[in-house]
Coordinates of C-alpha atoms in Angstrom, one line a residue:
M637 CA -22.7 -26.1 53.8
K638 CA -26.1 -24.3 52.3
Q639 CA -24.1 -21.0 53.2
R640 CA -21.6 -21.8 51.1
L641 CA -23.5 -23.2 48.0
L642 CA -24.9 -19.5 48.5
V643 CA -21.7 -17.7 48.3
C644 CA -20.8 -19.9 45.4
L645 CA -23.7 -19.3 43.0
L646 CA -23.3 -15.1 44.3
C647 CA -19.7 -15.4 43.2
L648 CA -20.8 -17.1 40.1
L649 CA -23.6 -14.5 39.1
V650 CA -21.2 -11.8 39.2
I651 CA -19.0 -13.0 37.1
A652 CA -21.3 -13.8 34.6
G653 CA -22.7 -10.5 35.5
C654 CA -19.2 -8.9 34.6
K655 CA -19.1 -10.9 31.4
K656 CA -21.9 -10.1 30.0
D657 CA -23.9 -6.8 31.1
S658 CA -21.1 -4.8 33.7
P659 CA -20.5 -1.6 32.1
I660 CA -17.2 -1.7 33.5
N661 CA -14.8 -2.3 30.5
T662 CA -11.0 -3.8 30.8
V663 CA -8.6 -2.1 29.1
V664 CA -6.1 -4.4 27.6
P665 CA -2.5 -2.5 27.3
P666 CA -1.1 -2.2 24.1
T667 CA 1.7 -4.8 23.0
T668 CA 4.8 -3.0 22.6
K669 CA 8.2 -3.7 20.5
P670 CA 11.0 -4.0 22.8
P671 CA 13.7 -1.6 21.4
V672 CA 16.6 -3.1 19.3
I673 CA 20.0 -3.6 20.8
Y674 CA 22.6 -4.0 18.8
E675 CA 25.5 -6.1 20.2
L676 CA 27.2 -7.3 16.8
F677 CA 30.0 -5.4 16.2
S678 CA 30.0 -4.1 12.8
V679 CA 30.5 -1.3 10.2
A680 CA 28.2 -0.3 7.5
G681 CA 27.7 -2.5 4.3
V682 CA 28.8 0.5 2.2
L683 CA 31.8 0.9 4.1
Q684 CA 34.4 -1.6 2.1
S685 CA 38.0 -2.0 0.9
N686 CA 38.1 -0.8 -2.2
M687 CA 35.7 2.4 -1.5
V688 CA 36.2 6.0 -2.6
I689 CA 36.4 8.6 0.7
Q690 CA 34.4 11.9 -0.1
R691 CA 37.2 14.5 -0.6
D692 CA 36.3 18.1 1.6
K693 CA 33.9 16.8 4.0
P694 CA 34.4 14.9 6.5
A695 CA 34.0 11.5 6.7
K696 CA 31.4 9.2 8.2
I697 CA 31.8 6.2 10.2
W698 CA 29.3 4.1 11.7
G699 CA 28.2 0.4 12.5
T700 CA 27.0 -1.0 15.5
A701 CA 28.3 -2.7 19.0
K702 CA 28.0 -4.3 22.4
P703 CA 25.8 -0.9 24.2
T704 CA 28.4 1.6 25.8
S705 CA 31.5 -0.1 23.8
V706 CA 34.7 2.0 23.4
I707 CA 35.4 1.8 19.5
T708 CA 38.8 3.1 17.8
I709 CA 39.0 4.1 14.8
N710 CA 42.3 4.5 13.0
A711 CA 42.4 6.1 9.3
S712 CA 45.7 6.6 7.6
W713 CA 44.7 9.5 6.2
N714 CA 44.1 11.3 9.2
N715 CA 46.9 11.7 12.4
A716 CA 45.3 10.7 15.4
P717 CA 43.0 7.7 16.2
I718 CA 39.6 9.1 17.0
T719 CA 37.0 7.2 19.9
A720 CA 33.4 7.0 20.0
T721 CA 31.3 5.3 22.5
S722 CA 28.3 3.2 21.5
T723 CA 24.9 4.1 22.8
A724 CA 22.6 2.0 24.7
A725 CA 21.1 0.1 21.9
G726 CA 24.0 -0.6 20.2
T727 CA 25.2 2.0 17.3
W728 CA 28.2 4.3 16.9
E729 CA 29.0 6.9 14.6
V730 CA 32.7 8.9 14.1
Y731 CA 33.4 11.3 12.0
I732 CA 37.2 11.6 10.1
P733 CA 38.1 14.9 9.8
A734 CA 38.1 15.9 6.0
S735 CA 40.5 15.7 3.7
P736 CA 41.8 16.8 0.1
A737 CA 42.0 13.7 -2.2
N738 CA 44.1 11.3 -2.4
A739 CA 45.1 8.3 -5.0
S740 CA 47.4 6.7 -2.7
P741 CA 45.7 3.5 -1.1
Q742 CA 44.7 4.3 2.4
T743 CA 43.8 2.0 5.1
L744 CA 41.2 2.3 7.9
S745 CA 40.3 0.2 10.9
I746 CA 37.8 -0.4 13.7
A747 CA 38.1 -2.2 16.7
T748 CA 36.8 -2.5 20.1
P749 CA 37.8 -4.4 23.2
G750 CA 37.1 -8.2 23.1
E751 CA 36.6 -8.8 19.5
T752 CA 38.2 -9.2 16.0
D753 CA 38.8 -5.8 14.7
I754 CA 37.7 -4.8 11.3
A755 CA 40.6 -3.6 8.7
F756 CA 39.8 -1.8 5.3
N757 CA 42.2 -1.4 2.6
N758 CA 43.0 -0.1 -0.6
I759 CA 40.9 3.4 0.1
L760 CA 40.8 6.8 -1.9
I761 CA 40.1 9.9 -1.3
G762 CA 37.8 11.6 -4.1
D763 CA 34.2 12.2 -5.3
V764 CA 31.5 10.0 -4.7
W765 CA 28.3 9.9 -7.4
V766 CA 24.5 8.3 -6.2
C767 CA 23.4 6.8 -9.2
A768 CA 19.7 6.2 -9.6
G769 CA 17.0 5.5 -11.7
Q770 CA 15.6 2.5 -13.5
S771 CA 16.8 0.6 -16.1
N772 CA 17.8 3.4 -18.4
M773 CA 20.5 3.9 -15.4
N774 CA 20.7 0.2 -15.2
M775 CA 21.8 -0.7 -18.1
P776 CA 25.5 -1.9 -18.5
V777 CA 28.2 -1.8 -20.9
G778 CA 28.1 -4.8 -22.4
P779 CA 25.0 -6.7 -23.7
L780 CA 22.5 -7.5 -21.4
A781 CA 19.5 -9.6 -22.9
P782 CA 17.1 -9.5 -24.3
S783 CA 16.6 -6.0 -24.2
F784 CA 20.1 -4.6 -24.9
G785 CA 22.6 -5.5 -26.9
G786 CA 25.0 -3.3 -24.9
V787 CA 27.1 0.8 -25.8
E788 CA 28.3 1.6 -29.1
N789 CA 31.6 -0.2 -29.3
Y790 CA 31.1 -2.3 -26.2
A791 CA 34.1 -4.6 -27.1
A792 CA 36.3 -1.5 -27.3
E793 CA 35.2 0.0 -24.3
I794 CA 35.0 -3.1 -22.1
A795 CA 39.1 -3.8 -23.0
A796 CA 40.3 0.1 -22.5
A797 CA 38.2 0.0 -19.4
N798 CA 41.7 0.7 -17.2
Y799 CA 40.5 2.6 -14.3
P800 CA 41.8 1.3 -11.7
Q801 CA 41.2 4.9 -9.6
I802 CA 37.1 4.5 -10.5
R803 CA 35.3 2.3 -8.1
S804 CA 31.8 1.4 -8.2
Y805 CA 29.3 -0.2 -5.3
T806 CA 26.0 -1.7 -7.1
V807 CA 23.0 -1.8 -4.3
K808 CA 21.0 -4.8 -4.7
E809 CA 17.6 -4.3 -5.8
D810 CA 15.5 -4.3 -2.1
Y811 CA 12.4 -3.1 -1.8
E812 CA 11.2 -2.1 1.4
S813 CA 8.4 -1.3 4.0
A814 CA 10.2 1.7 6.2
P815 CA 14.2 3.1 6.0
A816 CA 16.2 0.6 6.4
A817 CA 19.7 1.4 8.5
D818 CA 22.0 -0.9 6.2
F819 CA 21.5 -3.1 3.3
S820 CA 20.3 -5.8 4.1
S821 CA 22.4 -8.0 1.7
P822 CA 25.6 -5.5 1.0
A823 CA 27.5 -5.4 -2.0
S824 CA 31.0 -5.3 -2.7
W825 CA 32.9 -2.2 -3.7
V826 CA 35.1 -2.9 -7.1
I827 CA 38.2 -1.5 -9.1
C828 CA 37.6 -0.5 -12.5
S829 CA 39.0 -2.8 -15.0
P830 CA 37.9 -4.5 -18.4
D831 CA 37.1 -8.1 -16.2
N832 CA 34.5 -6.1 -14.5
A833 CA 33.5 -2.8 -16.9
G834 CA 30.9 -4.7 -18.6
F835 CA 28.7 -5.0 -16.1
L836 CA 29.1 -1.4 -14.8
S837 CA 26.1 1.0 -15.3
A838 CA 27.1 2.5 -18.5
T839 CA 25.4 6.0 -17.6
A840 CA 27.4 5.8 -14.4
Y841 CA 30.6 4.6 -15.6
F842 CA 31.1 7.1 -18.8
F843 CA 30.0 10.0 -16.2
A844 CA 32.5 8.9 -13.6
R845 CA 34.8 8.0 -16.7
K846 CA 34.7 11.8 -17.8
L847 CA 35.2 13.2 -14.4
H848 CA 38.3 11.0 -13.4
T849 CA 40.0 12.4 -17.1
D850 CA 39.1 15.5 -16.5
L851 CA 39.6 15.9 -12.7
Q852 CA 42.4 13.8 -12.6
V853 CA 41.2 12.6 -8.8
P854 CA 39.3 9.2 -7.9
I855 CA 35.5 9.2 -8.4
G856 CA 32.9 6.3 -6.9
I857 CA 30.3 6.0 -8.1
I858 CA 26.8 3.9 -5.9
V859 CA 24.5 2.6 -8.3
S860 CA 20.9 2.3 -7.3
S861 CA 18.6 1.5 -9.6
V862 CA 16.1 -1.1 -10.5
N863 CA 14.5 -1.9 -14.0
G864 CA 10.6 -0.4 -14.3
S865 CA 10.7 1.7 -11.3
W866 CA 8.3 5.1 -10.4
C867 CA 9.6 7.9 -9.1
E868 CA 7.2 8.3 -6.1
T869 CA 8.7 4.1 -5.2
W870 CA 12.3 6.4 -5.0
T871 CA 10.6 9.1 -2.8
N872 CA 11.5 8.7 0.5
K873 CA 7.7 9.7 2.7
T874 CA 8.4 12.5 4.9
A875 CA 8.7 14.5 0.9
L876 CA 4.7 13.0 -0.1
Q877 CA 3.7 13.6 3.2
N878 CA 5.5 17.6 3.4
D879 CA 3.1 18.0 0.0
P880 CA -0.8 17.9 0.3
Q881 CA -0.8 17.6 -3.1
L882 CA 1.8 14.4 -3.7
S883 CA 0.4 12.4 -0.6
G884 CA -2.2 10.9 -2.2
Y885 CA 1.0 8.9 -4.4
I886 CA 1.3 7.4 -0.7
G887 CA 0.5 3.7 -0.8
Q888 CA 0.8 3.5 -4.8
H889 CA 3.1 1.8 -6.8
Q890 CA 4.9 0.2 -3.6
S891 CA 5.6 4.3 -2.3
S892 CA 8.5 5.3 -0.7
T893 CA 10.2 0.9 -0.4
L894 CA 13.0 1.7 -3.3
F895 CA 14.2 4.7 -1.1
N896 CA 13.8 2.6 2.3
G897 CA 16.0 -0.3 0.9
M898 CA 18.3 1.3 -1.5
I899 CA 19.1 5.0 -0.7
A900 CA 18.4 5.6 3.3
P901 CA 21.1 2.9 4.2
L902 CA 23.1 5.7 2.1
T903 CA 21.8 8.9 4.2
K904 CA 24.9 8.7 6.5
L905 CA 27.4 8.6 3.4
S906 CA 29.2 11.9 2.7
V907 CA 29.1 12.3 -0.9
K908 CA 29.5 15.1 -3.9
G909 CA 26.1 14.6 -5.7
F910 CA 22.9 12.4 -7.7
T911 CA 22.8 12.0 -11.2
W912 CA 19.0 10.3 -12.1
Y913 CA 17.9 8.5 -14.7
Q914 CA 14.3 7.8 -14.9
G915 CA 10.4 8.7 -16.4
E916 CA 9.7 6.2 -18.2
N917 CA 7.2 4.5 -15.9
N918 CA 5.8 8.2 -15.2
Q919 CA 5.8 9.2 -18.8
K920 CA 1.7 8.6 -18.8
M921 CA 0.5 9.5 -15.3
V922 CA -2.4 11.9 -14.4
P923 CA -2.1 14.5 -14.4
L924 CA 1.6 15.1 -16.0
T925 CA 2.4 18.2 -13.9
D926 CA 2.6 15.7 -10.8
Y927 CA 6.0 14.5 -12.4
T928 CA 7.3 18.0 -11.7
K929 CA 6.6 17.8 -8.0
L930 CA 7.2 14.3 -7.6
N931 CA 10.9 14.4 -9.3
V932 CA 11.0 17.8 -7.3
A933 CA 10.0 16.8 -3.8
L934 CA 12.5 13.5 -4.5
I935 CA 15.4 16.2 -4.4
K936 CA 14.0 18.3 -1.6
G937 CA 13.4 14.6 0.6
W938 CA 16.9 12.9 -0.8
R939 CA 18.6 16.4 0.6
A940 CA 17.0 16.4 3.5
E941 CA 18.2 13.3 4.6
F942 CA 21.6 13.3 3.1
N943 CA 21.6 17.0 5.4
Q944 CA 24.5 17.6 3.5
G945 CA 23.4 21.5 1.8
E946 CA 21.8 21.6 -1.8
L947 CA 23.6 18.7 -3.1
P948 CA 23.4 18.8 -7.0
F949 CA 21.2 16.9 -8.9
Y950 CA 21.5 16.3 -12.2
Y951 CA 19.3 14.0 -14.4
V952 CA 18.4 12.8 -17.9
Q953 CA 15.3 13.7 -19.8
I954 CA 13.2 10.9 -21.4
T955 CA 14.8 9.7 -25.3
P956 CA 12.7 10.1 -28.3
F957 CA 11.1 6.7 -28.8
D958 CA 7.7 4.9 -30.6
D959 CA 6.4 4.2 -27.3
D960 CA 3.1 2.8 -28.6
G961 CA 5.0 1.0 -31.7
G962 CA 2.4 2.4 -34.4
G963 CA 4.8 4.8 -36.2
N964 CA 2.8 7.8 -35.8
P965 CA 4.9 11.1 -36.2
S966 CA 2.6 13.3 -34.7
L967 CA 1.8 11.8 -31.3
N968 CA 3.4 13.8 -28.7
Y969 CA 2.3 13.2 -25.4
L970 CA 6.5 12.2 -24.6
A971 CA 7.1 15.6 -26.0
K972 CA 4.9 16.6 -22.9
F973 CA 6.2 14.7 -20.3
R974 CA 9.7 16.4 -21.3
E975 CA 8.6 19.3 -20.6
T976 CA 7.6 18.4 -17.3
Q977 CA 11.1 16.9 -16.8
A978 CA 12.5 20.4 -17.9
I979 CA 10.7 22.5 -15.7
V980 CA 12.2 20.5 -12.8
R981 CA 15.6 22.3 -12.9
T982 CA 13.6 25.8 -12.8
S983 CA 12.2 24.5 -9.9
V984 CA 14.9 23.6 -7.6
P985 CA 18.5 25.1 -7.3
G986 CA 21.3 22.8 -8.1
A987 CA 19.2 20.7 -11.0
G988 CA 20.7 20.5 -14.6
M989 CA 19.2 18.2 -17.5
V990 CA 20.8 16.6 -20.0
I991 CA 19.2 16.3 -23.8
T992 CA 19.0 13.0 -25.4
M993 CA 17.2 14.0 -28.8
D994 CA 20.1 13.3 -30.5
A995 CA 20.8 9.8 -28.8
G996 CA 17.8 8.4 -29.1
E997 CA 16.3 4.6 -31.0
V998 CA 12.9 4.9 -32.4
T999 CA 12.8 1.1 -31.7
N1000 CA 14.3 1.0 -28.5
H1001 CA 14.0 2.8 -25.4
H1002 CA 17.2 1.2 -23.8
P1003 CA 19.3 2.9 -26.7
R1004 CA 23.1 2.4 -26.8
Y1005 CA 23.8 5.7 -26.7
K1006 CA 24.9 6.0 -23.0
K1007 CA 28.4 7.3 -23.7
Q1008 CA 26.5 10.5 -24.5
V1009 CA 24.3 10.8 -21.3
G1010 CA 27.4 10.1 -19.5
D1011 CA 29.4 12.6 -20.8
R1012 CA 26.5 15.3 -20.7
L1013 CA 26.2 14.5 -17.1
A1014 CA 29.5 15.0 -16.5
L1015 CA 29.7 17.9 -18.0
L1016 CA 26.9 19.7 -16.3
A1017 CA 28.9 18.4 -13.1
L1018 CA 32.2 19.6 -14.5
S1019 CA 30.4 23.4 -15.0
N1020 CA 28.3 23.7 -11.6
S1021 CA 30.0 21.8 -9.7
Y1022 CA 33.7 22.3 -10.2
G1023 CA 33.2 25.6 -11.6
K1024 CA 35.2 24.2 -15.1
P1025 CA 34.9 26.2 -18.2
V1026 CA 33.3 23.8 -20.4
Q1027 CA 29.8 24.3 -22.5
S1028 CA 27.2 21.9 -20.5
V1029 CA 24.3 23.0 -22.5
G1030 CA 23.1 23.2 -26.2
P1031 CA 21.2 25.7 -27.7
Q1032 CA 18.1 26.8 -25.9
Y1033 CA 15.2 28.6 -27.1
A1034 CA 14.7 32.1 -26.2
S1035 CA 12.5 34.1 -28.7
F1036 CA 10.9 33.8 -32.1
T1037 CA 10.7 36.4 -34.5
P1038 CA 8.1 36.4 -37.4
N1039 CA 8.4 38.9 -40.6
G1040 CA 5.7 37.4 -43.2
N1041 CA 6.0 34.1 -44.2
S1042 CA 9.8 34.0 -42.4
V1043 CA 10.5 33.5 -38.5
T1044 CA 13.5 33.5 -36.7
L1045 CA 14.7 32.0 -33.7
N1046 CA 16.6 33.7 -31.4
F1047 CA 18.5 31.4 -28.7
T1048 CA 19.9 32.6 -25.3
S1049 CA 23.2 34.1 -25.1
G1050 CA 26.1 31.6 -25.7
T1051 CA 24.3 27.9 -25.7
A1052 CA 24.0 28.2 -30.1
T1053 CA 27.7 29.3 -30.4
G1054 CA 28.7 27.1 -33.7
L1055 CA 25.1 25.9 -34.6
N1056 CA 25.7 22.5 -36.5
T1057 CA 24.3 19.6 -37.3
I1058 CA 25.7 16.4 -36.9
G1059 CA 28.4 15.2 -39.7
N1060 CA 27.2 18.5 -41.5
A1061 CA 24.2 16.4 -42.9
P1062 CA 21.0 18.1 -43.8
I1063 CA 19.2 19.5 -40.8
N1064 CA 16.8 16.7 -39.5
Q1065 CA 13.0 18.9 -40.1
F1066 CA 11.0 18.8 -36.7
F1067 CA 10.0 22.0 -36.4
F1068 CA 6.2 23.4 -36.9
V1069 CA 4.5 26.6 -37.0
A1070 CA 1.0 27.3 -36.8
G1071 CA -1.2 30.9 -37.4
A1072 CA -4.4 32.0 -35.2
D1073 CA -5.9 28.7 -36.3
K1074 CA -3.5 27.0 -34.4
V1075 CA -2.7 24.2 -36.8
F1076 CA 0.6 23.2 -37.1
R1077 CA 2.6 22.5 -40.4
K1078 CA 6.1 21.6 -41.2
A1079 CA 8.2 24.7 -41.8
E1080 CA 11.6 24.5 -43.7
A1081 CA 14.1 25.8 -41.2
T1082 CA 18.0 26.4 -42.3
I1083 CA 20.9 27.6 -40.1
S1084 CA 21.8 31.1 -40.1
G1085 CA 24.9 32.1 -38.1
D1086 CA 23.8 31.4 -34.4
K1087 CA 20.6 31.5 -34.9
I1088 CA 17.8 29.3 -37.0
V1089 CA 15.2 30.7 -39.9
L1090 CA 12.3 28.9 -40.9
T1091 CA 9.9 29.0 -44.1
A1092 CA 6.2 28.9 -43.2
P1093 CA 4.4 26.4 -46.4
N1094 CA 1.5 27.8 -48.2
G1095 CA -1.5 27.7 -46.0
T1096 CA -0.3 29.5 -43.0
P1097 CA -2.6 32.4 -41.7
L1098 CA 0.1 35.3 -41.0
P1099 CA 1.7 35.9 -38.8
V1100 CA 3.1 32.7 -37.7
A1101 CA 1.8 33.1 -34.0
A1102 CA 3.8 29.9 -32.6
V1103 CA 6.8 27.2 -33.3
R1104 CA 7.3 23.7 -31.8
Y1105 CA 10.4 21.7 -32.4
A1106 CA 10.9 18.6 -31.8
F1107 CA 7.5 18.2 -30.1
T1108 CA 6.8 14.9 -30.8
N1109 CA 7.5 11.5 -29.5
Y1110 CA 10.3 10.4 -31.3
P1111 CA 12.3 13.1 -33.5
I1112 CA 15.6 11.9 -33.7
T1113 CA 17.4 15.6 -33.8
N1114 CA 20.8 16.2 -35.5
L1115 CA 20.8 20.2 -34.9
Q1116 CA 23.8 21.0 -32.1
S1117 CA 26.2 23.8 -31.0
A1118 CA 29.9 23.6 -31.8
A1119 CA 30.3 21.8 -27.7
G1120 CA 28.7 18.6 -29.4
L1121 CA 25.2 19.1 -27.4
P1122 CA 21.9 18.9 -28.8
M1123 CA 19.1 21.8 -29.7
E1124 CA 16.3 21.3 -27.0
P1125 CA 12.9 20.7 -27.5
F1126 CA 10.6 23.1 -27.2
R1127 CA 7.5 24.8 -28.2
T1128 CA 6.2 28.4 -27.7
D1129 CA 2.3 28.2 -27.0
N1130 CA 0.4 26.3 -24.3
W1131 CA -2.5 25.1 -26.8
S1132 CA -3.6 21.5 -26.0
N1133 CA -3.2 19.8 -29.3

């Protein structure tokens, strides 16, 4: 008995030593989540009846099924069925060979043994554009209380919106912590008609309408926009990580979460390109120059994720607006932000910018003039993506020639042809000149052929050293080319004032 007690005591001492003073550390292996295995037979949420398939590119069709299932895809526009086998994780994808545009309704069926077939109908083949951004991309054709009264003549626009070859898919707002494989709550493709046009993104609708009427091909618009959202929220994390100057934005303003929830599920889709209307949330960021880097990173990141080459990216410069409501016409911080937007198009190939200096409302940062914006985005696409002989940019400053108290402004060749004002009204005088004192004074502008001649006011040190045009927060301009495209704002100096 004593021997047994001694053995028990020794065991207890050994156990106590292990708990407190033993140098041996017990390593608990980390818990790992088992891989997700998909068993539900499904197709990606963006693939539906009434959709538009991108023409002239292989069309990827993808979804989930039980592991190692055989999937058979029949597309009415393709001569033969296509098969695929789902992976061990239960995912599958196939490419349907590229097809030219086709406005005749097509069908698509996806089948696997033991499951109910999935069938889509009324599919058109044309061009698909992803239209993204914040509230000005979100604002519809019709009114949206309390902040938007609808576009100009919205009732007539809605009544005339009978375009069955324009199809729209509006992505539901979704912030996700990691890139989503599919939408958590898929929307539906709708056929543009007076019944639903009032609810469509106005900028995207007018963009699609001009493309469709000019090209006579079906147009699909996928609208992925959220009011009050930041550029960094739409930029994928890898793009932020790849630039040491931008990595600090990771974790700010819910970085990448809208990309994860509202763009990532689209990245397998064949598309024509992107349009982008955003900036108001970033207009006071410090330093301002980071916006150029952010927007360029977003463009490069999206292109990399879609993996379809340098997809075109057309965006909108923010409109004139009395941002602080103080009625101070000399403030210019929005003008400096517009500069950072303008630099984007020279920092990355395949980008173009719409000017809106004539299409703003001083007291409303959701201006009603969305038709001008959509049409101008379409002109950029028609010129640069489709090779059509259309003018897509307005007068762009090239140089100035001083002569006493007179200054002649020269413009990039071909951009200022037929220089005029809207409705032949007097010029809205937003020209300022400065001499060596760096004090800007308002100059008087007149049109001389395809040039502008300025007269410096008395008291200006001569010769004139710098010129600015529409370089304040909310100048509503009216100078334009014969094509009706507004003159771009500019400054010739880099002074801090």
